[in-house]
Amino acid sequence: MTQPDSAEKDDFDLRNFLPFLLNQAAEESSLDFQKVYKNRYGMLRTEWRVLFHLGNYGEMTAKQIGERAKMHKTKISRAVHKLEQRRYLRRTRDENDRRMERLTLTPAGLTVYRELRDIARDYDARLAGMFTTGEAALLRMMLRRLVGMD
Amino acid sequence: MTQPDSAEKDDFDLRNFLPFLLNQAAEESSLDFQKVYKNRYGMLRTEWRVLFHLGNYGEMTAKQIGERAKMHKTKISRAVHKLEQRRYLRRTRDENDRRMERLTLTPAGLTVYRELRDIARDYDARLAGMFTTGEAALLRMMLRRLVGMD
DNA sequence: GGATAATAGTTGATTTTGTAACTAACAACC
DNA sequence: GGTTGTTAGTTACAAAATCAACTATTATCC
């Protein structure tokens, strides 16, 4: 592993490249939590995202979830189907605009959501525990800014 | 979108959940740069990652790349094949241990690497420009810690 | 030194994602 | 009020990721 670019100065360092670091961190930070909803509930990432949105925000349409989660509508469509099959959510067509349907969690879905939410909360605390309170707050703030949430 | 959990206090906020935020930020921050290597060189994410590792660190084996990039070996195997087809890299079997092969960029591969590296550098600067110098440094530090790089 | 286990990398089958075309319902415009 | 354009969501097909089984080579250990 010699530097091929030692002649020209290659001051670029992949290990500090933000998109790379963010991807690594995202991957790493999702892994343990993923095991829970995957092994315990047989859910995919797309599915828990939909579940979490409905649990956290309440009734939403597929469109709205797509906007908030930045997920493509086909992913959502399929996730909704799976969650419906498992009786975690119910869909009711909007009578004012019959193109869209209102999605809500069933009691069973809400139970699962609450369980996963509690685990998520602990998990988040564990991650945040790697930093001081101020640092963690700053981290969230910066990530929100990167995402355009502020 | 009413809060279904208003009875019990649901102080969990998906918008501040670190794994979610990290995923969003990673997605967002990869998108623009992805367009470059995708549209301009027809490369996949896996492929530019391998290319960047070889360009940035010099000669490596597939195994080593897998460890650093936390990519599964099948992904790497396929990415290496593609890059080889495009004559961006060359593989030579290690004579001491004939199971592995040393991967190096060809001059053509190095040229592409340098071009993408420069774009990456600019792009990174643009992202970092959303924060003060100190904040950006802290962000990188925190991400590295999350990834277990420190 | 020969059997057994481990390692580097590949291949094939399955699952998941991405892309584009589609249906159904509504909106806008003339 | 009918044509044209948009929007919500689905479906079909192609591309890519995941998982398990495989080959070839080296290491271990009796």
PDB file of N, CA and C in Angstrom, chain A residues 5-39:
ATOM      1  N   ASP A   5       0.579   8.591  -5.368  1.00  0.00           N
ATOM      2  CA  ASP A   5       0.536   9.996  -5.730  1.00  0.00           C
ATOM      3  C   ASP A   5       1.557  10.816  -4.969  1.00  0.00           C
ATOM      4  N   SER A   6       2.556  10.145  -4.432  1.00  0.00           N
ATOM      5  CA  SER A   6       3.475  10.888  -3.580  1.00  0.00           C
ATOM      6  C   SER A   6       4.209  11.977  -4.368  1.00  0.00           C
ATOM      7  N   ALA A   7       4.339  11.771  -5.655  1.00  0.00           N
ATOM      8  CA  ALA A   7       4.973  12.795  -6.481  1.00  0.00           C
ATOM      9  C   ALA A   7       4.133  14.074  -6.437  1.00  0.00           C
ATOM     10  N   GLU A   8       2.916  14.000  -6.931  1.00  0.00           N
ATOM     11  CA  GLU A   8       2.003  15.127  -6.766  1.00  0.00           C
ATOM     12  C   GLU A   8       1.422  15.003  -5.364  1.00  0.00           C
ATOM     13  N   LYS A   9       1.218  16.125  -4.714  1.00  0.00           N
ATOM     14  CA  LYS A   9       0.670  16.027  -3.359  1.00  0.00           C
ATOM     15  C   LYS A   9      -0.803  15.632  -3.418  1.00  0.00           C
ATOM     16  N   ASP A  10      -1.132  14.516  -2.776  1.00  0.00           N
ATOM     17  CA  ASP A  10      -2.510  14.053  -2.731  1.00  0.00           C
ATOM     18  C   ASP A  10      -3.010  14.268  -1.316  1.00  0.00           C
ATOM     19  N   ASP A  11      -3.449  15.476  -1.050  1.00  0.00           N
ATOM     20  CA  ASP A  11      -3.875  15.776   0.308  1.00  0.00           C
ATOM     21  C   ASP A  11      -5.301  15.337   0.572  1.00  0.00           C
ATOM     22  N   PHE A  12      -5.882  14.669  -0.389  1.00  0.00           N
ATOM     23  CA  PHE A  12      -7.238  14.161  -0.179  1.00  0.00           C
ATOM     24  C   PHE A  12      -7.181  12.933   0.707  1.00  0.00           C
ATOM     25  N   ASP A  13      -8.038  12.910   1.724  1.00  0.00           N
ATOM     26  CA  ASP A  13      -8.061  11.748   2.599  1.00  0.00           C
ATOM     27  C   ASP A  13      -9.472  11.168   2.657  1.00  0.00           C
ATOM     28  N   LEU A  14      -9.598  10.007   2.071  1.00  0.00           N
ATOM     29  CA  LEU A  14     -10.893   9.344   1.998  1.00  0.00           C
ATOM     30  C   LEU A  14     -11.539   9.194   3.363  1.00  0.00           C
ATOM     31  N   ARG A  15     -10.699   8.973   4.353  1.00  0.00           N
ATOM     32  CA  ARG A  15     -11.231   8.757   5.692  1.00  0.00           C
ATOM     33  C   ARG A  15     -11.854  10.003   6.297  1.00  0.00           C
ATOM     34  N   ASN A  16     -11.690  11.133   5.666  1.00  0.00           N
ATOM     35  CA  ASN A  16     -12.321  12.350   6.160  1.00  0.00           C
ATOM     36  C   ASN A  16     -13.344  12.914   5.194  1.00  0.00           C
ATOM     37  N   PHE A  17     -13.550  12.210   4.119  1.00  0.00           N
ATOM     38  CA  PHE A  17     -14.514  12.651   3.105  1.00  0.00           C
ATOM     39  C   PHE A  17     -15.922  12.497   3.673  1.00  0.00           C
ATOM     40  N   LEU A  18     -16.622  13.610   3.763  1.00  0.00           N
ATOM     41  CA  LEU A  18     -17.899  13.599   4.471  1.00  0.00           C
ATOM     42  C   LEU A  18     -18.928  12.593   3.941  1.00  0.00           C
ATOM     43  N   PRO A  19     -19.168  12.536   2.648  1.00  0.00           N
ATOM     44  CA  PRO A  19     -20.145  11.539   2.182  1.00  0.00           C
ATOM     45  C   PRO A  19     -19.759  10.120   2.577  1.00  0.00           C
ATOM     46  N   PHE A  20     -18.475   9.839   2.520  1.00  0.00           N
ATOM     47  CA  PHE A  20     -18.013   8.512   2.917  1.00  0.00           C
ATOM     48  C   PHE A  20     -18.209   8.279   4.415  1.00  0.00           C
ATOM     49  N   LEU A  21     -17.772   9.238   5.197  1.00  0.00           N
ATOM     50  CA  LEU A  21     -17.929   9.128   6.647  1.00  0.00           C
ATOM     51  C   LEU A  21     -19.391   8.998   7.041  1.00  0.00           C
ATOM     52  N   LEU A  22     -20.226   9.795   6.409  1.00  0.00           N
ATOM     53  CA  LEU A  22     -21.648   9.745   6.733  1.00  0.00           C
ATOM     54  C   LEU A  22     -22.239   8.393   6.393  1.00  0.00           C
ATOM     55  N   ASN A  23     -21.836   7.866   5.249  1.00  0.00           N
ATOM     56  CA  ASN A  23     -22.324   6.546   4.870  1.00  0.00           C
ATOM     57  C   ASN A  23     -21.882   5.477   5.846  1.00  0.00           C
ATOM     58  N   GLN A  24     -20.642   5.530   6.233  1.00  0.00           N
ATOM     59  CA  GLN A  24     -20.122   4.556   7.174  1.00  0.00           C
ATOM     60  C   GLN A  24     -20.864   4.646   8.511  1.00  0.00           C
ATOM     61  N   ALA A  25     -21.001   5.871   8.969  1.00  0.00           N
ATOM     62  CA  ALA A  25     -21.655   6.075  10.256  1.00  0.00           C
ATOM     63  C   ALA A  25     -23.119   5.642  10.194  1.00  0.00           C
ATOM     64  N   ALA A  26     -23.757   5.944   9.091  1.00  0.00           N
ATOM     65  CA  ALA A  26     -25.161   5.558   8.938  1.00  0.00           C
ATOM     66  C   ALA A  26     -25.290   4.043   8.957  1.00  0.00           C
ATOM     67  N   GLU A  27     -24.417   3.405   8.221  1.00  0.00           N
ATOM     68  CA  GLU A  27     -24.411   1.951   8.145  1.00  0.00           C
ATOM     69  C   GLU A  27     -24.194   1.360   9.530  1.00  0.00           C
ATOM     70  N   GLU A  28     -23.130   1.795  10.135  1.00  0.00           N
ATOM     71  CA  GLU A  28     -22.749   1.309  11.450  1.00  0.00           C
ATOM     72  C   GLU A  28     -23.867   1.508  12.474  1.00  0.00           C
ATOM     73  N   SER A  29     -24.456   2.685  12.445  1.00  0.00           N
ATOM     74  CA  SER A  29     -25.434   3.020  13.477  1.00  0.00           C
ATOM     75  C   SER A  29     -26.779   2.350  13.225  1.00  0.00           C
ATOM     76  N   SER A  30     -26.968   1.812  12.047  1.00  0.00           N
ATOM     77  CA  SER A  30     -28.238   1.157  11.760  1.00  0.00           C
ATOM     78  C   SER A  30     -28.181  -0.329  12.061  1.00  0.00           C
ATOM     79  N   LEU A  31     -26.966  -0.849  12.052  1.00  0.00           N
ATOM     80  CA  LEU A  31     -26.796  -2.300  12.067  1.00  0.00           C
ATOM     81  C   LEU A  31     -27.416  -3.003  13.264  1.00  0.00           C
ATOM     82  N   ASP A  32     -27.041  -2.574  14.464  1.00  0.00           N
ATOM     83  CA  ASP A  32     -27.543  -3.261  15.646  1.00  0.00           C
ATOM     84  C   ASP A  32     -29.058  -3.137  15.755  1.00  0.00           C
ATOM     85  N   PHE A  33     -29.527  -1.949  15.471  1.00  0.00           N
ATOM     86  CA  PHE A  33     -30.969  -1.734  15.576  1.00  0.00           C
ATOM     87  C   PHE A  33     -31.711  -2.544  14.520  1.00  0.00           C
ATOM     88  N   GLN A  34     -31.131  -2.620  13.360  1.00  0.00           N
ATOM     89  CA  GLN A  34     -31.713  -3.390  12.271  1.00  0.00           C
ATOM     90  C   GLN A  34     -31.966  -4.838  12.691  1.00  0.00           C
ATOM     91  N   LYS A  35     -30.998  -5.382  13.413  1.00  0.00           N
ATOM     92  CA  LYS A  35     -31.145  -6.775  13.848  1.00  0.00           C
ATOM     93  C   LYS A  35     -32.445  -6.981  14.611  1.00  0.00           C
ATOM     94  N   VAL A  36     -32.798  -5.998  15.421  1.00  0.00           N
ATOM     95  CA  VAL A  36     -34.004  -6.137  16.229  1.00  0.00           C
ATOM     96  C   VAL A  36     -35.245  -6.274  15.366  1.00  0.00           C
ATOM     97  N   TYR A  37     -35.475  -5.290  14.499  1.00  0.00           N
ATOM     98  CA  TYR A  37     -36.728  -5.359  13.737  1.00  0.00           C
ATOM     99  C   TYR A  37     -36.691  -6.431  12.677  1.00  0.00           C
ATOM    100  N   LYS A  38     -35.473  -6.821  12.306  1.00  0.00           N
ATOM    101  CA  LYS A  38     -35.358  -7.870  11.289  1.00  0.00           C
ATOM    102  C   LYS A  38     -35.590  -9.251  11.907  1.00  0.00           C
ATOM    103  N   ASN A  39     -34.798  -9.575  12.917  1.00  0.00           N
ATOM    104  CA  ASN A  39     -34.909 -10.896  13.514  1.00  0.00           C
ATOM    105  C   ASN A  39     -36.194 -11.070  14.316  1.00  0.00           C
TER     106      ASN A  39
END
